[in-house]
mmCIF file of C-alpha atoms in Angstrom:
data_model
loop_
_atom_site.group_PDB
_atom_site.id
_atom_site.type_symbol
_atom_site.label_atom_id
_atom_site.label_comp_id
_atom_site.label_asym_id
_atom_site.label_seq_id
_atom_site.Cartn_x
_atom_site.Cartn_y
_atom_site.Cartn_z
ATOM 1 C CA UNK A 1 82.529 117.796 108.220
ATOM 2 C CA UNK A 2 86.034 117.118 108.374
ATOM 3 C CA UNK A 3 87.356 118.399 104.773
ATOM 4 C CA UNK A 4 85.827 121.838 105.228
ATOM 5 C CA UNK A 5 87.138 122.545 108.439
ATOM 6 C CA UNK A 6 84.776 122.112 110.669
ATOM 7 C CA UNK A 7 85.522 119.296 112.515
ATOM 8 C CA UNK A 8 88.834 120.199 114.008
ATOM 9 C CA UNK A 9 90.244 117.526 115.944
ATOM 10 C CA UNK A 10 90.332 113.685 116.576
ATOM 11 C CA UNK A 11 91.269 113.541 120.404
ATOM 12 C CA UNK A 12 90.974 114.611 123.112
ATOM 13 C CA UNK A 13 92.849 113.703 126.425
ATOM 14 C CA UNK A 14 89.195 112.662 127.570
ATOM 15 C CA UNK A 15 88.401 110.170 124.882
ATOM 16 C CA UNK A 16 88.899 106.719 126.488
ATOM 17 C CA UNK A 17 86.455 105.515 123.710
ATOM 18 C CA UNK A 18 88.152 102.220 122.394
ATOM 19 C CA UNK A 19 86.908 100.982 119.106
ATOM 20 C CA UNK A 20 85.163 97.520 118.430
ATOM 21 C CA UNK A 21 87.688 94.866 117.130
ATOM 22 C CA UNK A 22 85.212 94.557 114.334
ATOM 23 C CA UNK A 23 82.806 96.688 112.389
ATOM 24 C CA UNK A 24 79.370 96.214 113.398
ATOM 25 C CA UNK A 25 76.602 94.205 110.918
ATOM 26 C CA UNK A 26 73.728 93.765 110.640
ATOM 27 C CA UNK A 27 71.837 90.501 113.124
ATOM 28 C CA UNK A 28 70.573 88.873 109.552
ATOM 29 C CA UNK A 29 74.203 89.299 108.106
ATOM 30 C CA UNK A 30 75.109 86.156 106.972
ATOM 31 C CA UNK A 31 79.279 85.805 107.117
ATOM 32 C CA UNK A 32 81.017 82.622 105.221
ATOM 33 C CA UNK A 33 84.338 82.085 104.930
ATOM 34 C CA UNK A 34 85.474 82.673 101.164
ATOM 35 C CA UNK A 35 86.021 79.120 100.654
ATOM 36 C CA UNK A 36 82.976 78.503 101.597
ATOM 37 C CA UNK A 37 81.602 81.804 98.619
ATOM 38 C CA UNK A 38 80.504 81.535 95.928
ATOM 39 C CA UNK A 39 82.609 80.893 92.045
ATOM 40 C CA UNK A 40 82.426 84.440 90.663
ATOM 41 C CA UNK A 41 83.507 82.529 87.188
ATOM 42 C CA UNK A 42 84.372 85.475 84.437
ATOM 43 C CA UNK A 43 81.381 86.525 84.448
ATOM 44 C CA UNK A 44 79.797 84.642 81.755
ATOM 45 C CA UNK A 45 76.303 83.610 83.128
ATOM 46 C CA UNK A 46 73.769 85.734 85.962
ATOM 47 C CA UNK A 47 74.960 83.528 88.718
ATOM 48 C CA UNK A 48 79.240 85.353 88.040
ATOM 49 C CA UNK A 49 78.414 88.257 87.484
ATOM 50 C CA UNK A 50 76.142 88.732 90.452
ATOM 51 C CA UNK A 51 78.634 86.566 92.573
ATOM 52 C CA UNK A 52 81.842 89.711 90.818
ATOM 53 C CA UNK A 53 79.205 92.971 92.000
ATOM 54 C CA UNK A 54 78.653 90.642 95.325
ATOM 55 C CA UNK A 55 82.802 90.730 95.433
ATOM 56 C CA UNK A 56 83.226 94.200 94.743
ATOM 57 C CA UNK A 57 80.519 95.679 97.677
ATOM 58 C CA UNK A 58 83.039 93.520 99.985
ATOM 59 C CA UNK A 59 86.123 94.720 98.435
ATOM 60 C CA UNK A 60 84.570 98.771 98.611
ATOM 61 C CA UNK A 61 83.004 97.330 102.367
ATOM 62 C CA UNK A 62 86.272 96.662 103.771
ATOM 63 C CA UNK A 63 87.896 100.160 102.442
ATOM 64 C CA UNK A 64 85.676 101.973 103.848
ATOM 65 C CA UNK A 65 85.645 99.866 107.377
ATOM 66 C CA UNK A 66 89.856 100.144 107.389
ATOM 67 C CA UNK A 67 89.541 103.991 106.623
ATOM 68 C CA UNK A 68 87.349 104.684 109.623
ATOM 69 C CA UNK A 69 89.051 102.251 112.147
ATOM 70 C CA UNK A 70 93.098 103.787 111.276
ATOM 71 C CA UNK A 71 91.400 107.021 112.099
ATOM 72 C CA UNK A 72 89.746 105.585 115.188
ATOM 73 C CA UNK A 73 92.520 103.797 116.145
ATOM 74 C CA UNK A 74 95.149 106.288 115.890
ATOM 75 C CA UNK A 75 93.098 109.751 117.752
ATOM 76 C CA UNK A 76 97.068 110.857 118.083
ATOM 77 C CA UNK A 77 98.033 114.870 117.229
ATOM 78 C CA UNK A 78 100.889 114.021 117.087
ATOM 79 C CA UNK A 79 99.702 113.153 113.260
ATOM 80 C CA UNK A 80 99.116 115.107 110.984
ATOM 81 C CA UNK A 81 96.154 116.241 109.617
ATOM 82 C CA UNK A 82 96.584 115.447 106.503
ATOM 83 C CA UNK A 83 97.185 110.976 107.730
ATOM 84 C CA UNK A 84 93.441 111.614 108.169
ATOM 85 C CA UNK A 85 93.165 113.858 105.218
ATOM 86 C CA UNK A 86 93.488 110.636 103.236
ATOM 87 C CA UNK A 87 92.320 108.907 104.902
ATOM 88 C CA UNK A 88 88.567 110.454 105.018
ATOM 89 C CA UNK A 89 88.604 110.401 101.473
ATOM 90 C CA UNK A 90 89.502 107.110 101.277
ATOM 91 C CA UNK A 91 86.247 106.509 102.701
ATOM 92 C CA UNK A 92 84.205 108.676 101.414
ATOM 93 C CA UNK A 93 86.172 107.680 97.540
ATOM 94 C CA UNK A 94 84.174 104.030 98.427
#
């Protein structure tokens, strides 16, 4: 809707919502420190290929989260529409 021009503004003076500190995740997701994640290897085994795909999913997910987070945290009428266009496009592409 943003790119079609149906949504024309990000911010109004009335809005008081504060974005969450972290993106929402389902309760069943277990977050682990990177050092405790499976090693990716070079893709020679099924296990290492699965670890690579898992890592790629995380990278894509973080790119989407960061794009929407920037839009939510910087809702200013002082920024050009193109600023938001770029982040909407990144979120959609990912």
